[in-house]
């Protein structure tokens, strides 16, 4: 059965522009995290006052609301294209290497070393470095560092690969229809309601044990990842009328 996704790679410059804009927002977000003193980092450049936290907290809250969901949407869009070209299991093995290996290297080697050096510089820790190296595996778990999103993306990729392997005809079936403004509103409202309900159960700072998954953000992340997959299968970014969503 033919797929709605072309097997030939076509450079989509508009998606590149979106990724550039999102990358710039990542820099802005982490600047507000550092100078607003809202994150737990090995190195804090300054102890901000209440005014600074308030000023930096505004862009922090605004950008956090949509930054990572949009990144997951882009990831879902390109994941659907890759799985069509490579097949389910080849796609999953590629993702395991590209996502899993960097995450494990950072969580088990880089991050403990940074905390060790920070403790030594501040003269607050005298433990040997090997204790820091085994600490993530036994206390903080996997995905506790800034590469937490790689673990989440790996889980989404595994689910997508499983669906494509179990129901290949369904996964390859092209989507003929194109969403309109009403559909986008329904999608936004649905994700907003699910995200609100998730936050009532899972506070913002709470994660799952060992894997450190921010389940409170999953409605947004999974919703946009799935929307990205559907957009690729239906080639919506090429076919969507300019006035949709206006």
PDB file of C-alpha atoms in Angstrom:
ATOM      1  CA  UNK A   1       0.000   0.000   0.000  1.00  0.00           C
ATOM      2  CA  UNK A   2       1.363   3.380  -0.907  1.00  0.00           C
ATOM      3  CA  UNK A   3       2.193   5.813   1.833  1.00  0.00           C
ATOM      4  CA  UNK A   4       1.359   9.450   2.059  1.00  0.00           C
ATOM      5  CA  UNK A   5       4.993  10.110   2.940  1.00  0.00           C
ATOM      6  CA  UNK A   6       7.504  10.307   0.140  1.00  0.00           C
ATOM      7  CA  UNK A   7      10.442   7.918   0.341  1.00  0.00           C
ATOM      8  CA  UNK A   8      12.720  10.642  -1.075  1.00  0.00           C
ATOM      9  CA  UNK A   9      14.097  13.214   1.311  1.00  0.00           C
ATOM     10  CA  UNK A  10      13.038  16.748   0.426  1.00  0.00           C
ATOM     11  CA  UNK A  11      14.558  19.663   2.307  1.00  0.00           C
ATOM     12  CA  UNK A  12      11.731  21.512   4.017  1.00  0.00           C
ATOM     13  CA  UNK A  13      13.196  24.919   4.712  1.00  0.00           C
ATOM     14  CA  UNK A  14      10.146  26.136   6.633  1.00  0.00           C
ATOM     15  CA  UNK A  15      10.696  23.357   9.183  1.00  0.00           C
ATOM     16  CA  UNK A  16      14.366  24.358   9.375  1.00  0.00           C
ATOM     17  CA  UNK A  17      13.265  27.908  10.161  1.00  0.00           C
ATOM     18  CA  UNK A  18      10.999  26.602  12.909  1.00  0.00           C
ATOM     19  CA  UNK A  19      13.850  24.602  14.414  1.00  0.00           C
ATOM     20  CA  UNK A  20      16.134  27.644  14.324  1.00  0.00           C
ATOM     21  CA  UNK A  21      13.501  29.717  16.129  1.00  0.00           C
ATOM     22  CA  UNK A  22      12.954  26.980  18.723  1.00  0.00           C
ATOM     23  CA  UNK A  23      16.719  26.657  19.243  1.00  0.00           C
ATOM     24  CA  UNK A  24      16.923  30.397  19.931  1.00  0.00           C
ATOM     25  CA  UNK A  25      14.099  30.048  22.443  1.00  0.00           C
ATOM     26  CA  UNK A  26      15.984  27.206  24.153  1.00  0.00           C
ATOM     27  CA  UNK A  27      18.836  29.662  24.753  1.00  0.00           C
ATOM     28  CA  UNK A  28      16.420  32.291  26.092  1.00  0.00           C
ATOM     29  CA  UNK A  29      14.731  29.730  28.321  1.00  0.00           C
ATOM     30  CA  UNK A  30      17.977  28.562  29.895  1.00  0.00           C
ATOM     31  CA  UNK A  31      19.198  32.119  30.379  1.00  0.00           C
ATOM     32  CA  UNK A  32      16.042  32.848  32.370  1.00  0.00           C
ATOM     33  CA  UNK A  33      16.599  29.591  34.264  1.00  0.00           C
ATOM     34  CA  UNK A  34      20.142  30.576  35.215  1.00  0.00           C
ATOM     35  CA  UNK A  35      19.674  34.248  36.067  1.00  0.00           C
ATOM     36  CA  UNK A  36      16.231  33.738  37.553  1.00  0.00           C
ATOM     37  CA  UNK A  37      17.692  31.036  39.795  1.00  0.00           C
ATOM     38  CA  UNK A  38      14.798  28.649  39.156  1.00  0.00           C
ATOM     39  CA  UNK A  39      16.774  25.553  38.195  1.00  0.00           C
ATOM     40  CA  UNK A  40      18.963  23.100  40.057  1.00  0.00           C
ATOM     41  CA  UNK A  41      22.262  23.374  38.188  1.00  0.00           C
ATOM     42  CA  UNK A  42      25.769  22.460  39.287  1.00  0.00           C
ATOM     43  CA  UNK A  43      26.844  26.043  38.658  1.00  0.00           C
ATOM     44  CA  UNK A  44      24.818  29.089  39.680  1.00  0.00           C
ATOM     45  CA  UNK A  45      26.305  32.329  38.412  1.00  0.00           C
ATOM     46  CA  UNK A  46      24.430  34.552  40.798  1.00  0.00           C
ATOM     47  CA  UNK A  47      21.922  34.470  43.614  1.00  0.00           C
ATOM     48  CA  UNK A  48      19.067  36.507  42.189  1.00  0.00           C
ATOM     49  CA  UNK A  49      16.716  38.644  44.242  1.00  0.00           C
ATOM     50  CA  UNK A  50      12.940  38.557  44.185  1.00  0.00           C
ATOM     51  CA  UNK A  51      12.768  41.252  41.488  1.00  0.00           C
ATOM     52  CA  UNK A  52      15.093  39.323  39.176  1.00  0.00           C
ATOM     53  CA  UNK A  53      13.176  36.104  39.724  1.00  0.00           C
ATOM     54  CA  UNK A  54       9.937  37.905  38.861  1.00  0.00           C
ATOM     55  CA  UNK A  55      11.365  39.557  35.724  1.00  0.00           C
ATOM     56  CA  UNK A  56      13.014  36.394  34.427  1.00  0.00           C
ATOM     57  CA  UNK A  57      10.116  34.247  35.559  1.00  0.00           C
ATOM     58  CA  UNK A  58       7.721  35.844  33.037  1.00  0.00           C
ATOM     59  CA  UNK A  59       9.548  34.713  29.857  1.00  0.00           C
ATOM     60  CA  UNK A  60      10.408  31.452  31.623  1.00  0.00           C
ATOM     61  CA  UNK A  61       6.741  30.627  32.177  1.00  0.00           C
ATOM     62  CA  UNK A  62       5.638  31.761  28.708  1.00  0.00           C
ATOM     63  CA  UNK A  63       8.334  29.871  26.805  1.00  0.00           C
ATOM     64  CA  UNK A  64       7.986  26.748  28.936  1.00  0.00           C
ATOM     65  CA  UNK A  65       4.294  26.509  28.024  1.00  0.00           C
ATOM     66  CA  UNK A  66       4.970  25.732  24.352  1.00  0.00           C
ATOM     67  CA  UNK A  67       8.698  25.209  23.742  1.00  0.00           C
ATOM     68  CA  UNK A  68       9.101  21.486  24.405  1.00  0.00           C
ATOM     69  CA  UNK A  69       5.680  20.508  23.030  1.00  0.00           C
ATOM     70  CA  UNK A  70       6.623  22.134  19.725  1.00  0.00           C
ATOM     71  CA  UNK A  71       9.961  20.308  19.745  1.00  0.00           C
ATOM     72  CA  UNK A  72       8.118  17.019  20.243  1.00  0.00           C
ATOM     73  CA  UNK A  73       5.824  17.966  17.376  1.00  0.00           C
ATOM     74  CA  UNK A  74       8.834  18.456  15.107  1.00  0.00           C
ATOM     75  CA  UNK A  75      10.281  15.164  16.368  1.00  0.00           C
ATOM     76  CA  UNK A  76       7.048  13.323  15.579  1.00  0.00           C
ATOM     77  CA  UNK A  77       6.976  14.850  12.098  1.00  0.00           C
ATOM     78  CA  UNK A  78      10.445  13.621  11.189  1.00  0.00           C
ATOM     79  CA  UNK A  79      10.039  10.309  13.049  1.00  0.00           C
ATOM     80  CA  UNK A  80       7.107   9.408  10.804  1.00  0.00           C
ATOM     81  CA  UNK A  81       9.207  10.137   7.733  1.00  0.00           C
ATOM     82  CA  UNK A  82      12.163   8.126   9.028  1.00  0.00           C
ATOM     83  CA  UNK A  83      10.074   5.103   9.973  1.00  0.00           C
ATOM     84  CA  UNK A  84       8.623   5.044   6.450  1.00  0.00           C
ATOM     85  CA  UNK A  85      12.096   4.977   4.891  1.00  0.00           C
ATOM     86  CA  UNK A  86      13.824   2.616   7.308  1.00  0.00           C
ATOM     87  CA  UNK A  87      11.116   0.380   8.734  1.00  0.00           C
ATOM     88  CA  UNK A  88      10.009   0.008  12.344  1.00  0.00           C
ATOM     89  CA  UNK A  89      12.880  -1.945  13.884  1.00  0.00           C
ATOM     90  CA  UNK A  90      15.642  -0.183  11.995  1.00  0.00           C
ATOM     91  CA  UNK A  91      14.115   3.108  13.080  1.00  0.00           C
ATOM     92  CA  UNK A  92      13.966   1.993  16.714  1.00  0.00           C
ATOM     93  CA  UNK A  93      17.556   0.716  16.760  1.00  0.00           C
ATOM     94  CA  UNK A  94      18.732   4.000  15.250  1.00  0.00           C
ATOM     95  CA  UNK A  95      16.833   5.967  17.877  1.00  0.00           C
ATOM     96  CA  UNK A  96      18.198   3.776  20.672  1.00  0.00           C
ATOM     97  CA  UNK A  97      21.736   4.681  19.619  1.00  0.00           C
ATOM     98  CA  UNK A  98      21.151   8.348  18.833  1.00  0.00           C
ATOM     99  CA  UNK A  99      19.028   9.064  21.893  1.00  0.00           C
ATOM    100  CA  UNK A 100      19.910   6.437  24.476  1.00  0.00           C
ATOM    101  CA  UNK A 101      23.707   6.534  24.265  1.00  0.00           C
ATOM    102  CA  UNK A 102      24.109  10.337  24.726  1.00  0.00           C
ATOM    103  CA  UNK A 103      21.592  10.320  27.578  1.00  0.00           C
ATOM    104  CA  UNK A 104      23.364   7.501  29.443  1.00  0.00           C
ATOM    105  CA  UNK A 105      26.796   9.050  28.903  1.00  0.00           C
ATOM    106  CA  UNK A 106      25.622  12.347  30.319  1.00  0.00           C
ATOM    107  CA  UNK A 107      23.628  10.930  33.228  1.00  0.00           C
ATOM    108  CA  UNK A 108      26.232   8.370  34.302  1.00  0.00           C
ATOM    109  CA  UNK A 109      29.456  10.231  33.530  1.00  0.00           C
ATOM    110  CA  UNK A 110      29.204  13.924  32.661  1.00  0.00           C
ATOM    111  CA  UNK A 111      26.625  15.086  35.201  1.00  0.00           C
ATOM    112  CA  UNK A 112      28.192  13.292  38.223  1.00  0.00           C
ATOM    113  CA  UNK A 113      31.571  14.759  37.263  1.00  0.00           C
ATOM    114  CA  UNK A 114      30.094  18.257  37.121  1.00  0.00           C
ATOM    115  CA  UNK A 115      28.519  17.847  40.562  1.00  0.00           C
ATOM    116  CA  UNK A 116      31.811  16.521  41.904  1.00  0.00           C
ATOM    117  CA  UNK A 117      33.796  19.469  40.536  1.00  0.00           C
ATOM    118  CA  UNK A 118      31.178  21.892  41.838  1.00  0.00           C
ATOM    119  CA  UNK A 119      31.334  20.372  45.300  1.00  0.00           C
ATOM    120  CA  UNK A 120      35.135  20.441  45.347  1.00  0.00           C
ATOM    121  CA  UNK A 121      35.235  24.066  44.173  1.00  0.00           C
ATOM    122  CA  UNK A 122      32.749  25.102  46.854  1.00  0.00           C
ATOM    123  CA  UNK A 123      34.590  23.020  49.470  1.00  0.00           C
ATOM    124  CA  UNK A 124      31.298  21.459  50.491  1.00  0.00           C
ATOM    125  CA  UNK A 125      32.097  17.857  49.543  1.00  0.00           C
ATOM    126  CA  UNK A 126      35.047  15.608  50.309  1.00  0.00           C
ATOM    127  CA  UNK A 127      33.675  12.387  48.889  1.00  0.00           C
ATOM    128  CA  UNK A 128      35.732  10.611  46.215  1.00  0.00           C
ATOM    129  CA  UNK A 129      34.673  10.978  42.608  1.00  0.00           C
ATOM    130  CA  UNK A 130      33.629   7.321  42.287  1.00  0.00           C
ATOM    131  CA  UNK A 131      30.807   7.906  44.761  1.00  0.00           C
ATOM    132  CA  UNK A 132      29.467  10.616  42.490  1.00  0.00           C
ATOM    133  CA  UNK A 133      29.703   8.288  39.506  1.00  0.00           C
ATOM    134  CA  UNK A 134      27.527   5.596  41.112  1.00  0.00           C
ATOM    135  CA  UNK A 135      25.080   8.054  42.669  1.00  0.00           C
ATOM    136  CA  UNK A 136      22.858   8.558  39.560  1.00  0.00           C
ATOM    137  CA  UNK A 137      22.319   4.829  39.118  1.00  0.00           C
ATOM    138  CA  UNK A 138      21.198   4.317  42.721  1.00  0.00           C
ATOM    139  CA  UNK A 139      19.608   7.579  43.821  1.00  0.00           C
ATOM    140  CA  UNK A 140      18.825  10.127  41.098  1.00  0.00           C
ATOM    141  CA  UNK A 141      18.117   7.574  38.385  1.00  0.00           C
ATOM    142  CA  UNK A 142      18.128   8.036  34.629  1.00  0.00           C
ATOM    143  CA  UNK A 143      16.897  11.167  32.897  1.00  0.00           C
ATOM    144  CA  UNK A 144      17.562  13.528  35.805  1.00  0.00           C
ATOM    145  CA  UNK A 145      19.809  15.857  33.826  1.00  0.00           C
ATOM    146  CA  UNK A 146      19.145  18.290  30.958  1.00  0.00           C
ATOM    147  CA  UNK A 147      18.848  15.390  28.504  1.00  0.00           C
ATOM    148  CA  UNK A 148      15.644  14.137  30.153  1.00  0.00           C
ATOM    149  CA  UNK A 149      13.727  14.751  26.943  1.00  0.00           C
ATOM    150  CA  UNK A 150      15.799  12.103  25.139  1.00  0.00           C
ATOM    151  CA  UNK A 151      14.337   9.428  27.402  1.00  0.00           C
ATOM    152  CA  UNK A 152      10.819  10.682  26.752  1.00  0.00           C
ATOM    153  CA  UNK A 153      11.443  10.845  23.007  1.00  0.00           C
ATOM    154  CA  UNK A 154      12.871   7.327  23.070  1.00  0.00           C
ATOM    155  CA  UNK A 155       9.665   6.061  24.717  1.00  0.00           C
ATOM    156  CA  UNK A 156       7.496   7.825  22.141  1.00  0.00           C
ATOM    157  CA  UNK A 157       9.675   6.407  19.353  1.00  0.00           C
ATOM    158  CA  UNK A 158       9.312   2.891  20.758  1.00  0.00           C
ATOM    159  CA  UNK A 159       5.525   3.247  20.859  1.00  0.00           C
ATOM    160  CA  UNK A 160       5.494   4.549  17.274  1.00  0.00           C
ATOM    161  CA  UNK A 161       7.723   1.689  16.109  1.00  0.00           C
ATOM    162  CA  UNK A 162       5.524  -0.846  17.903  1.00  0.00           C
ATOM    163  CA  UNK A 163       2.396   0.505  16.207  1.00  0.00           C
ATOM    164  CA  UNK A 164       4.091   0.479  12.800  1.00  0.00           C
ATOM    165  CA  UNK A 165       5.296  -3.101  13.320  1.00  0.00           C
ATOM    166  CA  UNK A 166       1.982  -4.414  14.676  1.00  0.00           C
ATOM    167  CA  UNK A 167      -0.311  -2.627  12.225  1.00  0.00           C
ATOM    168  CA  UNK A 168       1.846  -1.777   9.177  1.00  0.00           C
ATOM    169  CA  UNK A 169      -1.138  -1.132   6.900  1.00  0.00           C
ATOM    170  CA  UNK A 170      -2.658   1.344   9.317  1.00  0.00           C
ATOM    171  CA  UNK A 171       0.679   3.073   9.920  1.00  0.00           C
ATOM    172  CA  UNK A 172       1.348   3.414   6.185  1.00  0.00           C
ATOM    173  CA  UNK A 173      -2.145   4.493   5.192  1.00  0.00           C
ATOM    174  CA  UNK A 174      -2.077   8.063   3.867  1.00  0.00           C
ATOM    175  CA  UNK A 175      -4.378  10.678   5.375  1.00  0.00           C
ATOM    176  CA  UNK A 176      -6.422  12.320   2.664  1.00  0.00           C
ATOM    177  CA  UNK A 177      -8.133  14.978   4.760  1.00  0.00           C
ATOM    178  CA  UNK A 178      -6.542  18.212   5.926  1.00  0.00           C
ATOM    179  CA  UNK A 179      -7.408  19.766   9.311  1.00  0.00           C
ATOM    180  CA  UNK A 180      -9.202  23.084   9.417  1.00  0.00           C
ATOM    181  CA  UNK A 181      -9.228  25.821  12.030  1.00  0.00           C
ATOM    182  CA  UNK A 182     -11.940  24.060  14.055  1.00  0.00           C
ATOM    183  CA  UNK A 183      -9.836  20.899  14.274  1.00  0.00           C
ATOM    184  CA  UNK A 184      -6.825  22.886  15.500  1.00  0.00           C
ATOM    185  CA  UNK A 185      -8.958  24.565  18.154  1.00  0.00           C
ATOM    186  CA  UNK A 186     -10.257  21.190  19.310  1.00  0.00           C
ATOM    187  CA  UNK A 187      -6.705  19.845  19.455  1.00  0.00           C
ATOM    188  CA  UNK A 188      -5.501  22.814  21.490  1.00  0.00           C
ATOM    189  CA  UNK A 189      -8.436  22.655  23.885  1.00  0.00           C
ATOM    190  CA  UNK A 190      -8.099  18.898  24.307  1.00  0.00           C
ATOM    191  CA  UNK A 191      -4.404  19.111  25.123  1.00  0.00           C
ATOM    192  CA  UNK A 192      -5.016  22.068  27.461  1.00  0.00           C
ATOM    193  CA  UNK A 193      -7.712  20.202  29.406  1.00  0.00           C
ATOM    194  CA  UNK A 194      -5.605  17.042  29.684  1.00  0.00           C
ATOM    195  CA  UNK A 195      -2.549  19.066  30.743  1.00  0.00           C
ATOM    196  CA  UNK A 196      -4.597  20.871  33.401  1.00  0.00           C
ATOM    197  CA  UNK A 197      -5.981  17.601  34.761  1.00  0.00           C
ATOM    198  CA  UNK A 198      -2.503  16.051  34.759  1.00  0.00           C
ATOM    199  CA  UNK A 199      -1.150  18.995  36.759  1.00  0.00           C
ATOM    200  CA  UNK A 200      -3.848  18.468  39.387  1.00  0.00           C
ATOM    201  CA  UNK A 201      -2.417  14.986  39.976  1.00  0.00           C
ATOM    202  CA  UNK A 202       1.284  15.504  39.190  1.00  0.00           C
ATOM    203  CA  UNK A 203       2.847  18.807  40.382  1.00  0.00           C
ATOM    204  CA  UNK A 204       5.331  20.572  38.136  1.00  0.00           C
ATOM    205  CA  UNK A 205       8.423  19.452  40.049  1.00  0.00           C
ATOM    206  CA  UNK A 206       7.322  15.827  40.548  1.00  0.00           C
ATOM    207  CA  UNK A 207       8.735  13.042  38.375  1.00  0.00           C
ATOM    208  CA  UNK A 208       8.507   9.260  38.335  1.00  0.00           C
ATOM    209  CA  UNK A 209      11.007   7.287  40.451  1.00  0.00           C
ATOM    210  CA  UNK A 210      14.299   6.286  38.790  1.00  0.00           C
ATOM    211  CA  UNK A 211      13.368   7.310  35.228  1.00  0.00           C
ATOM    212  CA  UNK A 212      12.501  10.918  36.199  1.00  0.00           C
ATOM    213  CA  UNK A 213       9.701  11.273  33.678  1.00  0.00           C
ATOM    214  CA  UNK A 214       7.684  14.518  33.957  1.00  0.00           C
ATOM    215  CA  UNK A 215       4.284  12.859  33.598  1.00  0.00           C
ATOM    216  CA  UNK A 216       2.532  16.159  34.179  1.00  0.00           C
ATOM    217  CA  UNK A 217       3.851  17.349  30.807  1.00  0.00           C
ATOM    218  CA  UNK A 218       3.009  14.189  28.883  1.00  0.00           C
ATOM    219  CA  UNK A 219      -0.382  15.356  27.535  1.00  0.00           C
ATOM    220  CA  UNK A 220       1.392  18.257  25.814  1.00  0.00           C
ATOM    221  CA  UNK A 221       4.420  16.272  24.683  1.00  0.00           C
ATOM    222  CA  UNK A 222       2.591  13.152  23.536  1.00  0.00           C
ATOM    223  CA  UNK A 223      -0.212  15.190  21.966  1.00  0.00           C
ATOM    224  CA  UNK A 224       2.143  17.258  19.823  1.00  0.00           C
ATOM    225  CA  UNK A 225       4.325  14.242  18.981  1.00  0.00           C
ATOM    226  CA  UNK A 226       1.236  12.432  17.720  1.00  0.00           C
ATOM    227  CA  UNK A 227       0.103  15.537  15.821  1.00  0.00           C
ATOM    228  CA  UNK A 228       3.524  15.688  14.169  1.00  0.00           C
ATOM    229  CA  UNK A 229       3.221  12.054  13.075  1.00  0.00           C
ATOM    230  CA  UNK A 230      -0.218  12.708  11.558  1.00  0.00           C
ATOM    231  CA  UNK A 231       1.055  15.880   9.874  1.00  0.00           C
ATOM    232  CA  UNK A 232       3.808  13.898   8.169  1.00  0.00           C
ATOM    233  CA  UNK A 233       1.482  11.107   7.053  1.00  0.00           C
ATOM    234  CA  UNK A 234      -0.986  13.592   5.593  1.00  0.00           C
ATOM    235  CA  UNK A 235       1.690  16.013   4.327  1.00  0.00           C
ATOM    236  CA  UNK A 236      -0.252  18.714   6.122  1.00  0.00           C
ATOM    237  CA  UNK A 237       2.576  21.246   6.200  1.00  0.00           C
ATOM    238  CA  UNK A 238       2.584  21.301   2.399  1.00  0.00           C
ATOM    239  CA  UNK A 239      -1.182  21.029   1.910  1.00  0.00           C
ATOM    240  CA  UNK A 240      -2.516  23.178   4.751  1.00  0.00           C
ATOM    241  CA  UNK A 241      -4.172  26.388   3.467  1.00  0.00           C
ATOM    242  CA  UNK A 242      -2.517  29.582   4.660  1.00  0.00           C
ATOM    243  CA  UNK A 243      -5.720  30.848   6.278  1.00  0.00           C
ATOM    244  CA  UNK A 244      -6.109  27.821   8.583  1.00  0.00           C
ATOM    245  CA  UNK A 245      -5.567  28.987  12.146  1.00  0.00           C
ATOM    246  CA  UNK A 246      -5.576  32.651  11.142  1.00  0.00           C
TER     247      UNK A 246
END
